[in-house]
Amino acid sequence: MKILVINCGSSSIKYQLLDADSENVLAKGLLERIGISGSKLTHKKGNEKFEFDKDISDHTQGLAMIIDALRDEKTGVLRNVAEIEAVGHRVVHGGERFASSVLLDDEVLREVEANNFLAPLHNPANIEGIIAAKKILPTVPHVGVFDTAFHQSMSEVSYLYALPYALYRKYRVRRYGFHGTSHRYVAERAARLLGKPLKELKIITAHIGNGASVTAVKFGRSVDTSMGFTPLEGLVMGTRSGDLDPAIIPFLQEQEGLSAGEVNSLLNKESGMLGLTDRQFSDMRDIEVRASEGEPICKRAHDVYEYRLAKYIGAYAAAMNGVDAIVFTAGVGENSPYLRANVVNGYLGYLGATLDVEKNNCRGCEIIITTPDSRVSVMVIPTNEELVIARDTREIVSKGLKELKLWED
Ligand code: AMP
C-alpha cells in the first residue's frame, strides 16, 4: 500500500511517499515559501535530488506540484496517481478529544478545527493541508496523526497546573505535550533494542532538536512530558526559553513596556540558545564547536542546556520510581556525541550509567552507548515520525477503523 505522508506548515509542505508494506521510502521532499515569492520544491527519489523554482500561491497548488513530481517520468515513482491509496497527515494539536490517530471525515475535521484556539500557529496550517489534499485526492482515505495524542495517557496529577481549576474547565488550560509521535516511536524501538516488552519498561525519551522535549514512558504510556500547554515549556531550545518563573512575564511587560504578544515572541523566538549566546547562535552545531573549544559564552549556554536536560531526566526517574533506558533522538540527540557524553558523564552516574566512548561517537545510528554492566541503558535512536504516520494510516485503512487505540484500558 502506497501512502503519502504530509506535514503542512503555514508556508511549507514536507512529504514522503512510502510503501507501507515494505516500509521503504519511495520519494520525499519539501516545498517551501508557499504564498511568498521564491517558492522552491526540493524533491528526492532515492539518491537523486531535483529542485524546482516556481511561485506557488497556496497549499492546493503546492500539493498539485508535488503530485506532478511524484508521477513525472524523470522525477517520479508513480505511473498513476491512483497508486496512492491513502494520505497520512501530521496534525499538531488534538486537544483532549484525540488520544490516537483517526480517519479524517468531515465530522472529525470539524472537531480538529475546534482545537485551533489551542494551537493558533500550527493547526490552521495543518487543516489547510488536509482540505487541499482532500481536494486533490478526493477518493482516498485521509488519516490524522496528532503530536499530542501519545500524551493523552497522562493522569491529571501530571497534566494539571496549579491554577484556578475554573481555567481548566473554561479553556482547557493544562499540559498537553508535543512530539508524541516521536516519543512513541523511539520508546517502542528502545524496547526492541533491549529485547524486552515495552509494557515492562520505564523509559525516558529525549527528543532534542531545534524544539526539544523529554517524556517519561512508563510501561508503554506517556506519564509526563516537558512541553506543556504549548511547546514553550520545559527544556532550553534553539530559540525558546523553556521553563522560567512566570512572574518574569509581567515584570518584563512593566519594565520594557512590552505587550503580551511581544513577550510571547521574545520567549519563543529570541530566547533559548539564541538568547543565552547574546543573539549569536541558535544552531547547535555552531554552539557545540565553540563550547568544546572552551569559548566562554557558548560553553556557558551549553552548560545551561545540559543541566536543564539532566534535571528533567532526574525528575522523570523519580516520577517513574526508576528508569531502565534513556533515549536520545532528533537532530541534536542523534548527532551530538558531545551533548550525550556531557549529560551521561556529568549527571547520570547516580543512575549507574557508564558511557562507552567509542559507541557514543556514532551519529544517526541506532545503538546502546553505555557499557553492558550499566544499570541503565542509554541509547541513540533516530526518530521516524513519517513511518509512524504511515503505519497508523495503513492500520486504520486496512482494518476499516475510524480511530486507533494506542493502549489497552
Ligand atoms: P531537528 O529540529 O530535529 O531537525 O534538529 C535540528 C537541530 O539539530 C539543529 O540545532 C542542528 O544544529 C542540530 N544538529 C544537526 N546535526 C548536528 C550535529 N552533527 N551536531 C550537533 N547538532 C546537530
Tab-separated table of C-alpha atoms and ligand atoms in Angstrom:
chain	number	residue	atom	x	y	z
A	1	MET	CA	0.000	0.000	0.000
A	2	LYS	CA	1.470	3.332	-1.100
A	3	ILE	CA	0.844	6.082	1.412
A	4	LEU	CA	1.586	9.770	1.058
A	5	VAL	CA	2.571	11.340	4.384
A	6	ILE	CA	2.315	15.096	4.578
A	7	ASN	CA	3.217	17.683	7.170
A	8	CYS	CA	1.931	21.156	6.327
A	9	GLY	CA	3.277	24.307	7.915
A	10	SER	CA	1.887	27.747	7.179
A	11	SER	CA	4.237	28.200	4.199
A	12	SER	CA	5.632	24.711	3.663
A	13	ILE	CA	4.732	21.111	2.864
A	14	LYS	CA	7.047	18.274	3.882
A	15	TYR	CA	6.157	14.929	2.311
A	16	GLN	CA	7.169	11.299	1.956
A	17	LEU	CA	5.700	8.648	-0.276
A	18	LEU	CA	6.131	5.277	1.427
A	19	ASP	CA	5.403	1.724	0.522
A	20	ALA	CA	3.739	0.898	3.830
A	21	ASP	CA	4.139	-2.860	3.328
A	22	SER	CA	7.911	-2.867	2.852
A	23	GLU	CA	8.225	0.422	4.816
A	24	ASN	CA	10.507	1.762	2.082
A	25	VAL	CA	10.551	5.477	1.315
A	26	LEU	CA	9.919	5.835	-2.424
A	27	ALA	CA	10.328	9.615	-2.649
A	28	LYS	CA	10.324	12.607	-0.341
A	29	GLY	CA	10.738	16.334	-0.356
A	30	LEU	CA	9.982	19.789	0.893
A	31	LEU	CA	8.097	22.625	-0.711
A	32	GLU	CA	8.989	25.956	0.894
A	33	ARG	CA	7.823	29.557	0.676
A	34	ILE	CA	4.208	28.835	-0.257
A	35	GLY	CA	2.395	32.140	-0.681
A	36	ILE	CA	5.707	34.016	-0.601
A	37	SER	CA	7.638	34.742	-3.771
A	38	GLY	CA	10.556	32.389	-4.418
A	39	SER	CA	8.744	29.090	-3.711
A	40	LYS	CA	11.033	26.088	-4.074
A	41	LEU	CA	10.415	22.358	-4.248
A	42	THR	CA	13.277	20.048	-3.300
A	43	HIS	CA	12.332	16.529	-4.323
A	44	LYS	CA	14.325	13.340	-3.729
A	45	LYS	CA	13.926	9.974	-5.413
A	46	GLY	CA	16.447	7.563	-3.928
A	47	ASN	CA	19.792	9.358	-4.093
A	48	GLU	CA	18.694	11.665	-6.897
A	49	LYS	CA	17.775	15.215	-5.937
A	50	PHE	CA	15.694	17.617	-8.035
A	51	GLU	CA	14.930	21.273	-7.436
A	52	PHE	CA	12.086	23.273	-8.941
A	53	ASP	CA	11.573	27.012	-8.622
A	54	LYS	CA	8.028	28.146	-9.273
A	55	ASP	CA	5.847	30.557	-7.340
A	56	ILE	CA	3.110	28.688	-5.504
A	57	SER	CA	0.180	30.623	-4.090
A	58	ASP	CA	-1.453	28.098	-1.736
A	59	HIS	CA	-1.368	24.550	-0.371
A	60	THR	CA	-3.678	23.173	-3.079
A	61	GLN	CA	-1.379	24.404	-5.825
A	62	GLY	CA	1.604	23.172	-3.795
A	63	LEU	CA	0.216	19.665	-3.442
A	64	ALA	CA	-0.613	19.550	-7.147
A	65	MET	CA	3.040	20.374	-7.865
A	66	ILE	CA	4.185	17.605	-5.505
A	67	ILE	CA	1.857	15.066	-7.150
A	68	ASP	CA	3.230	16.111	-10.556
A	69	ALA	CA	6.779	15.497	-9.307
A	70	LEU	CA	5.711	12.091	-7.968
A	71	ARG	CA	4.352	10.932	-11.316
A	72	ASP	CA	6.746	12.708	-13.665
A	73	GLU	CA	8.671	10.350	-15.943
A	74	LYS	CA	12.049	11.575	-14.722
A	75	THR	CA	11.488	12.546	-11.084
A	76	GLY	CA	8.513	10.345	-10.262
A	77	VAL	CA	7.880	6.915	-8.773
A	78	LEU	CA	4.220	6.540	-9.759
A	79	ARG	CA	2.710	5.646	-13.095
A	80	ASN	CA	-0.687	6.812	-11.969
A	81	VAL	CA	-1.847	8.991	-9.081
A	82	ALA	CA	-4.404	6.259	-8.249
A	83	GLU	CA	-1.487	4.234	-6.867
A	84	ILE	CA	-1.640	6.459	-3.775
A	85	GLU	CA	-4.064	4.527	-1.594
A	86	ALA	CA	-4.190	6.792	1.454
A	87	VAL	CA	-2.819	10.021	2.890
A	88	GLY	CA	-1.493	10.406	6.442
A	89	HIS	CA	-1.430	13.915	7.871
A	90	ARG	CA	0.595	15.189	10.774
A	91	VAL	CA	-1.625	17.354	12.960
A	92	VAL	CA	-0.099	19.276	15.839
A	93	HIS	CA	-2.961	19.542	18.310
A	94	GLY	CA	-5.665	17.014	19.014
A	95	GLY	CA	-6.662	18.560	22.345
A	96	GLU	CA	-8.385	16.215	24.768
A	97	ARG	CA	-10.576	14.781	22.030
A	98	PHE	CA	-7.924	12.739	20.202
A	99	ALA	CA	-5.900	10.167	22.087
A	100	SER	CA	-4.916	8.326	18.908
A	101	SER	CA	-4.896	8.552	15.127
A	102	VAL	CA	-8.190	8.974	13.337
A	103	LEU	CA	-9.908	8.839	9.949
A	104	LEU	CA	-10.474	12.429	8.853
A	105	ASP	CA	-14.107	12.536	7.745
A	106	ASP	CA	-15.996	15.842	7.702
A	107	GLU	CA	-17.249	15.469	11.258
A	108	VAL	CA	-13.767	14.714	12.623
A	109	LEU	CA	-12.292	17.577	10.650
A	110	ARG	CA	-14.725	19.935	12.381
A	111	GLU	CA	-13.595	18.522	15.738
A	112	VAL	CA	-9.953	19.050	14.767
A	113	GLU	CA	-10.801	22.629	13.807
A	114	ALA	CA	-12.343	23.116	17.233
A	115	ASN	CA	-8.832	22.740	18.683
A	116	ASN	CA	-7.410	25.616	16.628
A	117	PHE	CA	-7.627	28.003	19.579
A	118	LEU	CA	-5.113	25.769	21.393
A	119	ALA	CA	-2.547	25.892	18.555
A	120	PRO	CA	-3.336	29.002	16.512
A	121	LEU	CA	0.042	28.988	14.748
A	122	HIS	CA	0.073	25.340	13.719
A	123	ASN	CA	-3.340	23.699	13.466
A	124	PRO	CA	-4.862	26.044	10.851
A	125	ALA	CA	-1.945	25.236	8.510
A	126	ASN	CA	-2.403	21.500	9.114
A	127	ILE	CA	-6.106	21.837	8.331
A	128	GLU	CA	-5.397	23.843	5.192
A	129	GLY	CA	-3.186	20.962	4.089
A	130	ILE	CA	-5.895	18.388	4.816
A	131	ILE	CA	-8.509	20.353	2.857
A	132	ALA	CA	-6.086	20.811	-0.057
A	133	ALA	CA	-5.145	17.111	-0.084
A	134	LYS	CA	-8.803	16.069	0.020
A	135	LYS	CA	-9.428	18.318	-2.972
A	136	ILE	CA	-6.546	16.816	-4.936
A	137	LEU	CA	-7.016	13.200	-3.797
A	138	PRO	CA	-10.769	13.069	-3.096
A	139	THR	CA	-11.324	9.335	-3.384
A	140	VAL	CA	-8.709	8.032	-0.901
A	141	PRO	CA	-8.947	7.924	2.899
A	142	HIS	CA	-7.141	10.645	4.854
A	143	VAL	CA	-5.867	9.958	8.365
A	144	GLY	CA	-4.793	12.452	11.062
A	145	VAL	CA	-1.917	11.630	13.418
A	146	PHE	CA	-1.600	14.058	16.323
A	147	ASP	CA	1.536	15.288	18.071
A	148	THR	CA	-0.385	15.434	21.332
A	149	ALA	CA	-2.161	12.050	21.154
A	150	PHE	CA	0.514	9.880	22.802
A	151	HIS	CA	0.478	12.137	25.880
A	152	GLN	CA	-3.252	11.813	26.464
A	153	SER	CA	-2.386	8.892	28.758
A	154	MET	CA	-1.038	11.347	31.351
A	155	SER	CA	-3.020	11.473	34.579
A	156	GLU	CA	-4.300	14.762	35.947
A	157	VAL	CA	-1.513	14.667	38.525
A	158	SER	CA	0.910	15.415	35.681
A	159	TYR	CA	-1.272	17.467	33.361
A	160	LEU	CA	-2.881	19.913	35.778
A	161	TYR	CA	-1.248	23.252	36.511
A	162	ALA	CA	-1.824	24.776	39.949
A	163	LEU	CA	-4.054	27.485	38.513
A	164	PRO	CA	-7.692	28.133	39.423
A	165	TYR	CA	-9.430	24.954	38.297
A	166	ALA	CA	-12.088	27.090	36.603
A	167	LEU	CA	-9.496	27.989	33.953
A	168	TYR	CA	-9.078	24.340	33.095
A	169	ARG	CA	-12.846	23.960	32.885
A	170	LYS	CA	-13.236	27.116	30.788
A	171	TYR	CA	-10.238	26.985	28.431
A	172	ARG	CA	-8.771	23.510	28.928
A	173	VAL	CA	-5.558	25.082	30.189
A	174	ARG	CA	-3.425	22.038	31.030
A	175	ARG	CA	-0.309	20.180	29.916
A	176	TYR	CA	-0.766	18.538	26.507
A	177	GLY	CA	2.798	17.778	25.433
A	178	PHE	CA	4.084	17.546	21.861
A	179	HIS	CA	6.478	15.411	19.748
A	180	GLY	CA	4.251	12.491	20.822
A	181	THR	CA	4.709	10.552	17.592
A	182	SER	CA	8.473	10.692	18.012
A	183	HIS	CA	8.466	9.738	21.705
A	184	ARG	CA	6.157	6.817	20.940
A	185	TYR	CA	8.334	5.570	18.084
A	186	VAL	CA	11.655	5.684	19.940
A	187	ALA	CA	10.189	4.124	23.099
A	188	GLU	CA	8.980	1.172	21.003
A	189	ARG	CA	12.388	0.872	19.296
A	190	ALA	CA	14.144	1.051	22.675
A	191	ALA	CA	12.155	-1.935	23.923
A	192	ARG	CA	13.120	-3.834	20.741
A	193	LEU	CA	16.769	-2.940	21.220
A	194	LEU	CA	16.644	-4.186	24.816
A	195	GLY	CA	14.748	-7.315	23.757
A	196	LYS	CA	12.100	-6.714	26.427
A	197	PRO	CA	8.355	-5.935	26.286
A	198	LEU	CA	7.583	-2.227	26.297
A	199	LYS	CA	4.955	-2.970	28.943
A	200	GLU	CA	7.689	-3.887	31.430
A	201	LEU	CA	9.997	-0.909	30.898
A	202	LYS	CA	10.470	2.567	32.319
A	203	ILE	CA	11.963	4.706	29.565
A	204	ILE	CA	12.921	8.370	29.392
A	205	THR	CA	12.875	9.648	25.808
A	206	ALA	CA	14.693	12.893	24.984
A	207	HIS	CA	13.693	14.415	21.636
A	208	ILE	CA	16.400	17.040	21.283
A	209	GLY	CA	16.112	19.016	18.078
A	210	ASN	CA	15.569	22.679	17.457
A	211	GLY	CA	12.447	22.173	19.552
A	212	ALA	CA	13.087	19.746	22.407
A	213	SER	CA	11.117	17.712	24.919
A	214	VAL	CA	11.582	14.841	27.360
A	215	THR	CA	8.955	12.213	28.131
A	216	ALA	CA	8.580	9.632	30.876
A	217	VAL	CA	7.226	6.474	29.223
A	218	LYS	CA	6.129	4.007	31.882
A	219	PHE	CA	5.058	0.577	30.667
A	220	GLY	CA	4.357	1.989	27.190
A	221	ARG	CA	2.371	5.066	28.223
A	222	SER	CA	3.442	8.672	28.459
A	223	VAL	CA	3.099	9.603	32.137
A	224	ASP	CA	4.728	13.028	31.931
A	225	THR	CA	6.343	15.262	29.356
A	226	SER	CA	8.247	18.524	29.492
A	227	MET	CA	6.312	20.542	26.903
A	228	GLY	CA	3.054	21.806	28.295
A	229	PHE	CA	0.066	23.851	27.217
A	230	THR	CA	2.297	24.980	24.340
A	231	PRO	CA	5.700	23.800	23.060
A	232	LEU	CA	7.373	26.599	25.029
A	233	GLU	CA	7.660	24.826	28.390
A	234	GLY	CA	10.473	22.561	29.522
A	235	LEU	CA	13.943	22.283	28.073
A	236	VAL	CA	16.133	25.080	26.761
A	237	MET	CA	15.637	25.043	22.964
A	238	GLY	CA	17.103	26.758	19.897
A	239	THR	CA	15.153	29.976	20.374
A	240	ARG	CA	12.608	29.040	23.076
A	241	SER	CA	13.250	29.699	26.753
A	242	GLY	CA	11.700	26.555	28.213
A	243	ASP	CA	10.870	26.772	31.947
A	244	LEU	CA	11.023	30.079	33.734
A	245	ASP	CA	9.435	31.839	36.680
A	246	PRO	CA	6.040	33.011	35.340
A	247	ALA	CA	6.433	36.261	37.285
A	248	ILE	CA	9.183	37.237	34.823
A	249	ILE	CA	6.471	37.828	32.219
A	250	PRO	CA	4.590	40.685	33.939
A	251	PHE	CA	7.961	42.012	35.152
A	252	LEU	CA	9.204	42.322	31.547
A	253	GLN	CA	5.909	43.759	30.389
A	254	GLU	CA	6.187	46.509	33.001
A	255	GLN	CA	9.921	47.188	32.775
A	256	GLU	CA	10.275	47.001	28.997
A	257	GLY	CA	6.770	48.192	28.110
A	258	LEU	CA	6.091	45.031	26.117
A	259	SER	CA	2.694	43.758	25.058
A	260	ALA	CA	1.612	40.171	25.722
A	261	GLY	CA	2.340	39.345	22.073
A	262	GLU	CA	5.808	40.885	22.270
A	263	VAL	CA	6.711	38.882	25.381
A	264	ASN	CA	5.402	35.755	23.702
A	265	SER	CA	7.613	36.436	20.702
A	266	LEU	CA	10.622	37.153	22.946
A	267	LEU	CA	10.169	33.829	24.746
A	268	ASN	CA	9.614	31.817	21.552
A	269	LYS	CA	11.950	33.455	19.074
A	270	GLU	CA	14.662	35.354	20.907
A	271	SER	CA	15.392	33.164	23.929
A	272	GLY	CA	16.844	29.681	24.407
A	273	MET	CA	20.311	29.202	22.949
A	274	LEU	CA	19.927	32.318	20.807
A	275	GLY	CA	19.237	34.383	23.914
A	276	LEU	CA	21.932	32.733	26.031
A	277	THR	CA	24.575	33.326	23.342
A	278	ASP	CA	23.666	37.011	23.169
A	279	ARG	CA	21.780	36.628	19.865
A	280	GLN	CA	24.710	34.949	18.131
A	281	PHE	CA	23.664	31.326	17.561
A	282	SER	CA	20.637	29.076	17.721
A	283	ASP	CA	22.010	26.178	15.662
A	284	MET	CA	23.614	23.632	17.974
A	285	ARG	CA	26.423	22.826	15.542
A	286	ASP	CA	27.688	26.404	15.776
A	287	ILE	CA	27.444	26.418	19.556
A	288	GLU	CA	28.918	22.992	20.104
A	289	VAL	CA	32.112	23.633	18.162
A	290	ARG	CA	32.767	26.766	20.184
A	291	ALA	CA	31.709	25.277	23.533
A	292	SER	CA	34.008	22.298	23.036
A	293	GLU	CA	36.890	24.709	22.364
A	294	GLY	CA	36.080	26.481	25.631
A	295	GLU	CA	34.681	29.720	24.153
A	296	PRO	CA	33.029	31.158	27.310
A	297	ILE	CA	29.628	32.330	26.009
A	298	CYS	CA	28.882	29.135	24.094
A	299	LYS	CA	30.277	26.985	26.906
A	300	ARG	CA	28.005	28.701	29.431
A	301	ALA	CA	24.968	28.373	27.142
A	302	HIS	CA	25.700	24.690	26.576
A	303	ASP	CA	26.159	24.102	30.296
A	304	VAL	CA	22.681	25.554	30.957
A	305	TYR	CA	21.250	23.392	28.163
A	306	GLU	CA	22.777	20.184	29.525
A	307	TYR	CA	21.842	20.979	33.107
A	308	ARG	CA	18.163	21.548	32.270
A	309	LEU	CA	18.048	18.239	30.399
A	310	ALA	CA	19.740	16.401	33.272
A	311	LYS	CA	17.248	17.888	35.751
A	312	TYR	CA	14.333	16.561	33.706
A	313	ILE	CA	15.901	13.111	33.463
A	314	GLY	CA	16.261	13.111	37.252
A	315	ALA	CA	12.677	14.293	37.720
A	316	TYR	CA	11.286	11.608	35.437
A	317	ALA	CA	13.355	8.847	37.029
A	318	ALA	CA	11.709	9.954	40.276
A	319	ALA	CA	8.240	10.189	38.666
A	320	MET	CA	8.510	6.570	37.479
A	321	ASN	CA	10.351	5.350	40.589
A	322	GLY	CA	13.198	4.133	38.402
A	323	VAL	CA	14.393	4.064	34.829
A	324	ASP	CA	15.609	1.240	32.584
A	325	ALA	CA	16.567	3.207	29.495
A	326	ILE	CA	17.245	6.767	28.383
A	327	VAL	CA	16.895	7.530	24.673
A	328	PHE	CA	18.411	10.418	22.725
A	329	THR	CA	16.736	11.311	19.439
A	330	ALA	CA	16.153	14.152	16.862
A	331	GLY	CA	18.743	16.480	15.277
A	332	VAL	CA	20.912	17.139	18.319
A	333	GLY	CA	20.157	13.923	20.221
A	334	GLU	CA	21.073	11.729	17.256
A	335	ASN	CA	24.107	13.676	16.075
A	336	SER	CA	25.844	15.070	19.111
A	337	PRO	CA	28.270	12.770	20.949
A	338	TYR	CA	29.375	15.911	22.823
A	339	LEU	CA	25.954	16.559	24.403
A	340	ARG	CA	25.414	12.895	25.222
A	341	ALA	CA	28.845	12.489	26.794
A	342	ASN	CA	28.424	15.620	28.904
A	343	VAL	CA	24.993	14.559	30.147
A	344	VAL	CA	25.901	10.920	30.846
A	345	ASN	CA	29.331	11.606	32.380
A	346	GLY	CA	28.306	14.779	34.152
A	347	TYR	CA	24.952	13.805	35.602
A	348	LEU	CA	23.872	10.187	35.231
A	349	GLY	CA	26.444	8.381	37.349
A	350	TYR	CA	23.970	8.026	40.247
A	351	LEU	CA	21.691	6.026	37.934
A	352	GLY	CA	24.553	3.647	37.195
A	353	ALA	CA	25.202	4.814	33.619
A	354	THR	CA	28.709	4.278	32.216
A	355	LEU	CA	29.390	5.617	28.762
A	356	ASP	CA	31.036	3.515	26.073
A	357	VAL	CA	33.041	6.303	24.448
A	358	GLU	CA	33.536	4.544	21.138
A	359	LYS	CA	29.866	3.669	20.704
A	360	ASN	CA	28.872	7.196	21.653
A	361	ASN	CA	30.903	8.557	18.734
A	362	CYS	CA	28.246	7.268	16.387
A	363	ARG	CA	25.975	9.786	14.623
A	364	GLY	CA	22.498	8.891	13.470
A	365	CYS	CA	22.778	5.171	14.308
A	366	GLU	CA	20.529	3.054	16.461
A	367	ILE	CA	22.818	1.971	19.263
A	368	ILE	CA	23.236	1.475	23.013
A	369	ILE	CA	26.002	3.848	24.119
A	370	THR	CA	26.501	2.614	27.670
A	371	THR	CA	28.617	-0.361	28.723
A	372	PRO	CA	26.902	-3.755	29.223
A	373	ASP	CA	27.323	-3.527	33.009
A	374	SER	CA	25.478	-0.188	33.211
A	375	ARG	CA	22.383	-0.285	35.416
A	376	VAL	CA	20.573	1.987	32.974
A	377	SER	CA	20.946	1.701	29.196
A	378	VAL	CA	21.457	4.976	27.382
A	379	MET	CA	20.779	4.774	23.654
A	380	VAL	CA	20.594	6.731	20.439
A	381	ILE	CA	17.588	6.035	18.229
A	382	PRO	CA	16.921	8.025	15.052
A	383	THR	CA	13.304	9.099	15.107
A	384	ASN	CA	10.928	8.378	12.245
A	385	GLU	CA	7.644	10.216	12.621
A	386	GLU	CA	6.683	9.682	8.962
A	387	LEU	CA	6.904	5.925	9.413
A	388	VAL	CA	4.572	6.051	12.428
A	389	ILE	CA	2.112	8.168	10.426
A	390	ALA	CA	2.268	5.681	7.539
A	391	ARG	CA	1.818	2.696	9.884
A	392	ASP	CA	-1.174	4.255	11.654
A	393	THR	CA	-2.715	5.225	8.318
A	394	ARG	CA	-2.243	1.719	6.966
A	395	GLU	CA	-3.763	0.149	10.068
A	396	ILE	CA	-6.827	2.403	10.032
A	397	VAL	CA	-7.392	1.922	6.307
A	398	SER	CA	-6.722	-1.805	6.091
A	399	LYS	CA	-8.865	-2.621	9.136
A	400	GLY	CA	-11.619	-0.172	8.184
A	401	LEU	CA	-11.336	1.636	11.531
A	402	LYS	CA	-12.428	5.163	12.394
A	403	GLU	CA	-9.947	5.552	15.209
A	404	LEU	CA	-6.960	3.598	16.541
A	405	LYS	CA	-6.436	2.605	20.133
A	406	LEU	CA	-2.918	3.325	21.328
A	407	TRP	CA	-3.202	1.365	24.538
A	408	GLU	CA	-5.472	-1.104	26.314
A	409	ASP	CA	-7.648	0.313	29.097
B	1	AMP	P1	15.673	18.962	14.306
B	1	AMP	O1	14.783	20.042	14.840
B	1	AMP	O2	15.388	17.622	14.890
B	1	AMP	O3	15.755	18.959	12.806
B	1	AMP	O4	17.158	19.321	14.804
B	1	AMP	C1	17.799	20.499	14.423
B	1	AMP	C2	18.986	20.730	15.337
B	1	AMP	O5	19.886	19.616	15.246
B	1	AMP	C3	19.782	21.983	14.986
B	1	AMP	O6	20.022	22.759	16.139
B	1	AMP	C4	21.091	21.385	14.466
B	1	AMP	O7	22.175	22.202	14.727
B	1	AMP	C5	21.197	20.124	15.276
B	1	AMP	N1	22.172	19.231	14.661
B	1	AMP	C6	22.135	18.650	13.445
B	1	AMP	N2	23.278	17.968	13.211
B	1	AMP	C7	24.061	18.131	14.303
B	1	AMP	C8	25.367	17.687	14.680
B	1	AMP	N3	26.098	16.952	13.855
B	1	AMP	N4	25.832	18.043	15.893
B	1	AMP	C9	25.090	18.799	16.721
B	1	AMP	N5	23.866	19.257	16.439
B	1	AMP	C10	23.356	18.934	15.250
